[in-house]
C-alpha cells in the first residue's frame, strides 16, 4: 500500500482555444461519464504554458506559488482544500462537454500525470467542487432508494466503484460498475478515448 500502485486510464484532451493538449490520469475511470472538472498541481511544469496569455495568468501563478510554499512548510496531508480557476477548459473527448481546469492544493505533480479529471464520485473532488461551486453530475448510485435520492441531490458523495449502479454511458446503464470494469476498459480503448496506465506514488 505504501508504494501507492494505482491502475487506471489515461485520457487525452485538447485545451479549448489553444494548440495545447493535456493527459489526465483517472483511477476511478468506471465513472468517467461523471467528470465535470479538471485539476492540475500547483507545481506542475505545464501550468505556466497553460495560463500564458490569459487574464488570470498573474493571479494563478502567484496563488500556485503560495500553495507550493505552504505545502513545503506545512506538509501535504490533511490540509485545507484550496484552488483557483485557470481560465482554461478542456474539450472532453468522452462527451462531458467543456470542463474547467482548476489549480488544486491536493493535486500532486508527480502522481499520474499531475492533472486529474474530477467528479462527484471522489470525496476530495466532491468537497472541492462544493467549496468552489463547481458543477457536479452523479452517474453512479446505490441500490437503496433513500440513499440514491441523497446522491442525486448531491447531499452525499457516493464512491462505491464495485457495487454502484451506473446510469451513464447508456451502454452500461443499470449495471454494477465492478462487474463491467473490464468492459469499460475495452470500450474506452476500442473508441480511442483512453488507454491503460499504472501509476506509483513512490519514486
XYZ file of C-alpha atoms in Angstrom:
203
model
C 0.000 0.000 0.000
C 2.742 2.480 0.833
C 4.112 2.140 -2.702
C 0.770 3.551 -3.869
C 0.174 1.488 -7.006
C -2.854 2.703 -8.964
C -4.197 1.082 -12.090
C -6.203 3.459 -14.191
C -6.818 5.013 -17.562
C -5.022 7.850 -19.309
C -7.300 10.317 -21.110
C -6.055 12.897 -23.631
C -7.931 16.127 -24.291
C -7.344 19.366 -26.190
C -7.307 22.628 -24.223
C -10.027 24.837 -25.689
C -8.917 27.842 -27.776
C -5.253 26.706 -27.802
C -2.991 24.209 -29.599
C -2.262 22.546 -26.250
C -3.219 19.012 -25.237
C -3.261 17.536 -21.764
C -3.228 13.999 -20.407
C -5.221 13.190 -17.315
C -4.943 10.048 -15.180
C -8.042 8.503 -13.619
C -8.074 5.646 -11.108
C -11.897 5.853 -10.897
C -12.476 5.581 -14.633
C -15.601 3.427 -14.194
C -17.461 6.712 -13.559
C -15.747 8.623 -16.398
C -19.117 9.949 -17.612
C -19.439 11.897 -14.327
C -16.335 14.062 -14.863
C -17.188 17.762 -14.649
C -13.845 19.492 -13.984
C -10.085 19.021 -14.120
C -7.389 19.824 -11.526
C -3.696 20.486 -12.063
C -0.943 20.508 -9.418
C 0.284 23.991 -8.372
C 3.910 22.993 -9.106
C 3.149 21.319 -12.440
C 5.716 22.341 -15.110
C 2.892 22.706 -17.677
C 0.976 25.296 -15.643
C 2.880 28.365 -16.925
C 2.238 27.385 -20.533
C -1.404 26.600 -19.767
C -2.209 30.051 -18.357
C 0.042 32.074 -20.667
C -1.899 34.972 -22.232
C -4.994 34.566 -20.042
C -6.457 37.359 -17.911
C -5.927 35.075 -14.905
C -2.211 34.370 -15.614
C -0.565 36.540 -12.922
C -3.082 35.718 -10.204
C -2.950 31.968 -10.913
C 0.859 31.799 -10.831
C 1.022 33.876 -7.647
C -1.633 31.723 -5.938
C 0.083 28.497 -7.087
C 3.435 29.727 -5.735
C 1.817 30.278 -2.329
C 0.299 26.763 -2.389
C 3.715 25.235 -3.137
C 5.291 27.205 -0.252
C 2.510 26.127 2.119
C 2.969 22.505 1.141
C 6.715 22.745 1.761
C 6.327 24.327 5.200
C 3.158 22.691 6.493
C 3.331 19.308 4.789
C 0.783 17.922 2.357
C -1.561 15.638 4.278
C -4.933 16.753 5.671
C -4.612 20.364 4.646
C -7.445 22.694 3.755
C -8.628 22.344 0.155
C -7.600 25.402 -1.850
C -7.801 26.209 -5.540
C -8.073 28.763 -8.294
C -9.646 28.662 -11.773
C -7.041 28.869 -14.552
C -9.339 30.483 -17.115
C -8.908 27.414 -19.344
C -11.188 24.494 -20.279
C -10.634 21.134 -21.933
C -12.913 19.851 -24.686
C -13.681 16.461 -23.206
C -13.488 13.734 -25.894
C -15.711 11.347 -23.907
C -18.687 13.662 -24.246
C -18.773 15.610 -20.973
C -18.514 18.987 -22.729
C -16.080 21.774 -21.827
C -14.562 21.130 -18.402
C -12.938 23.945 -16.385
C -9.314 23.461 -15.316
C -8.529 24.399 -11.712
C -5.268 24.518 -9.775
C -5.875 22.439 -6.617
C -3.844 22.030 -3.437
C -4.489 18.269 -3.375
C -3.165 17.569 -6.893
C 0.373 16.143 -6.960
C 2.702 16.882 -9.893
C 4.442 13.500 -9.618
C 1.331 11.326 -9.303
C -0.157 10.052 -12.559
C 0.257 12.988 -14.933
C -0.234 15.641 -12.245
C -3.529 16.516 -13.969
C -6.735 14.740 -12.930
C -10.316 14.653 -14.204
C -12.686 15.021 -11.257
C -16.241 14.020 -10.456
C -18.961 13.681 -7.829
C -17.691 10.176 -7.029
C -14.483 11.053 -5.186
C -14.579 12.511 -1.646
C -11.926 15.188 -2.248
C -13.235 16.162 -5.688
C -16.739 16.410 -4.207
C -15.640 18.610 -1.284
C -13.566 20.849 -3.585
C -16.457 21.294 -6.044
C -18.870 22.117 -3.208
C -16.460 24.736 -1.834
C -15.974 26.464 -5.194
C -19.473 25.943 -6.664
C -18.245 23.714 -9.495
C -20.951 21.732 -11.272
C -21.277 18.053 -10.280
C -23.140 15.279 -12.092
C -23.670 11.936 -10.316
C -23.975 8.869 -12.559
C -23.226 6.098 -10.014
C -25.857 5.144 -7.453
C -26.543 2.731 -4.581
C -29.402 0.240 -4.885
C -31.081 1.680 -1.763
C -33.710 4.210 -2.928
C -33.386 6.536 0.073
C -29.592 6.845 -0.249
C -29.936 7.169 -4.025
C -32.057 10.315 -3.532
C -29.326 11.835 -1.354
C -26.723 11.090 -4.045
C -28.975 12.637 -6.717
C -29.388 15.792 -4.606
C -25.612 15.926 -4.022
C -26.141 15.671 -0.264
C -23.614 12.840 -0.029
C -20.646 11.613 -2.038
C -21.052 8.048 -3.309
C -17.804 6.292 -4.221
C -18.531 2.548 -4.441
C -16.899 1.576 -7.748
C -17.710 -2.076 -7.078
C -21.422 -2.162 -6.215
C -22.511 1.230 -7.531
C -25.028 1.104 -10.379
C -24.192 3.151 -13.481
C -26.666 5.349 -15.365
C -24.119 6.580 -17.965
C -22.884 5.910 -20.550
C -26.052 4.389 -21.993
C -24.208 1.188 -22.960
C -23.652 0.332 -19.269
C -26.953 1.643 -17.894
C -28.252 -0.267 -14.861
C -25.108 -2.359 -14.422
C -22.795 -2.614 -11.427
C -19.549 -0.721 -12.069
C -17.393 -3.513 -10.625
C -18.962 -6.140 -12.879
C -18.387 -4.175 -16.097
C -14.958 -2.737 -15.241
C -13.149 -4.705 -17.963
C -15.869 -3.951 -20.492
C -15.463 -0.230 -19.731
C -11.687 -0.533 -20.293
C -12.335 -2.244 -23.641
C -14.954 0.362 -24.573
C -12.570 3.263 -23.837
C -9.653 1.659 -25.683
C -11.710 0.494 -28.680
C -13.119 4.008 -29.165
C -9.674 5.620 -28.674
C -10.959 7.552 -25.658
C -8.287 6.371 -23.188
C -5.505 3.852 -22.637
C -4.384 1.788 -19.650
C -1.751 3.178 -17.265
C -0.241 2.121 -13.944
C 0.891 4.920 -11.583
C 3.008 4.778 -8.448
C 3.221 7.246 -5.575
C 6.695 6.020 -4.689
C 9.503 7.287 -6.887
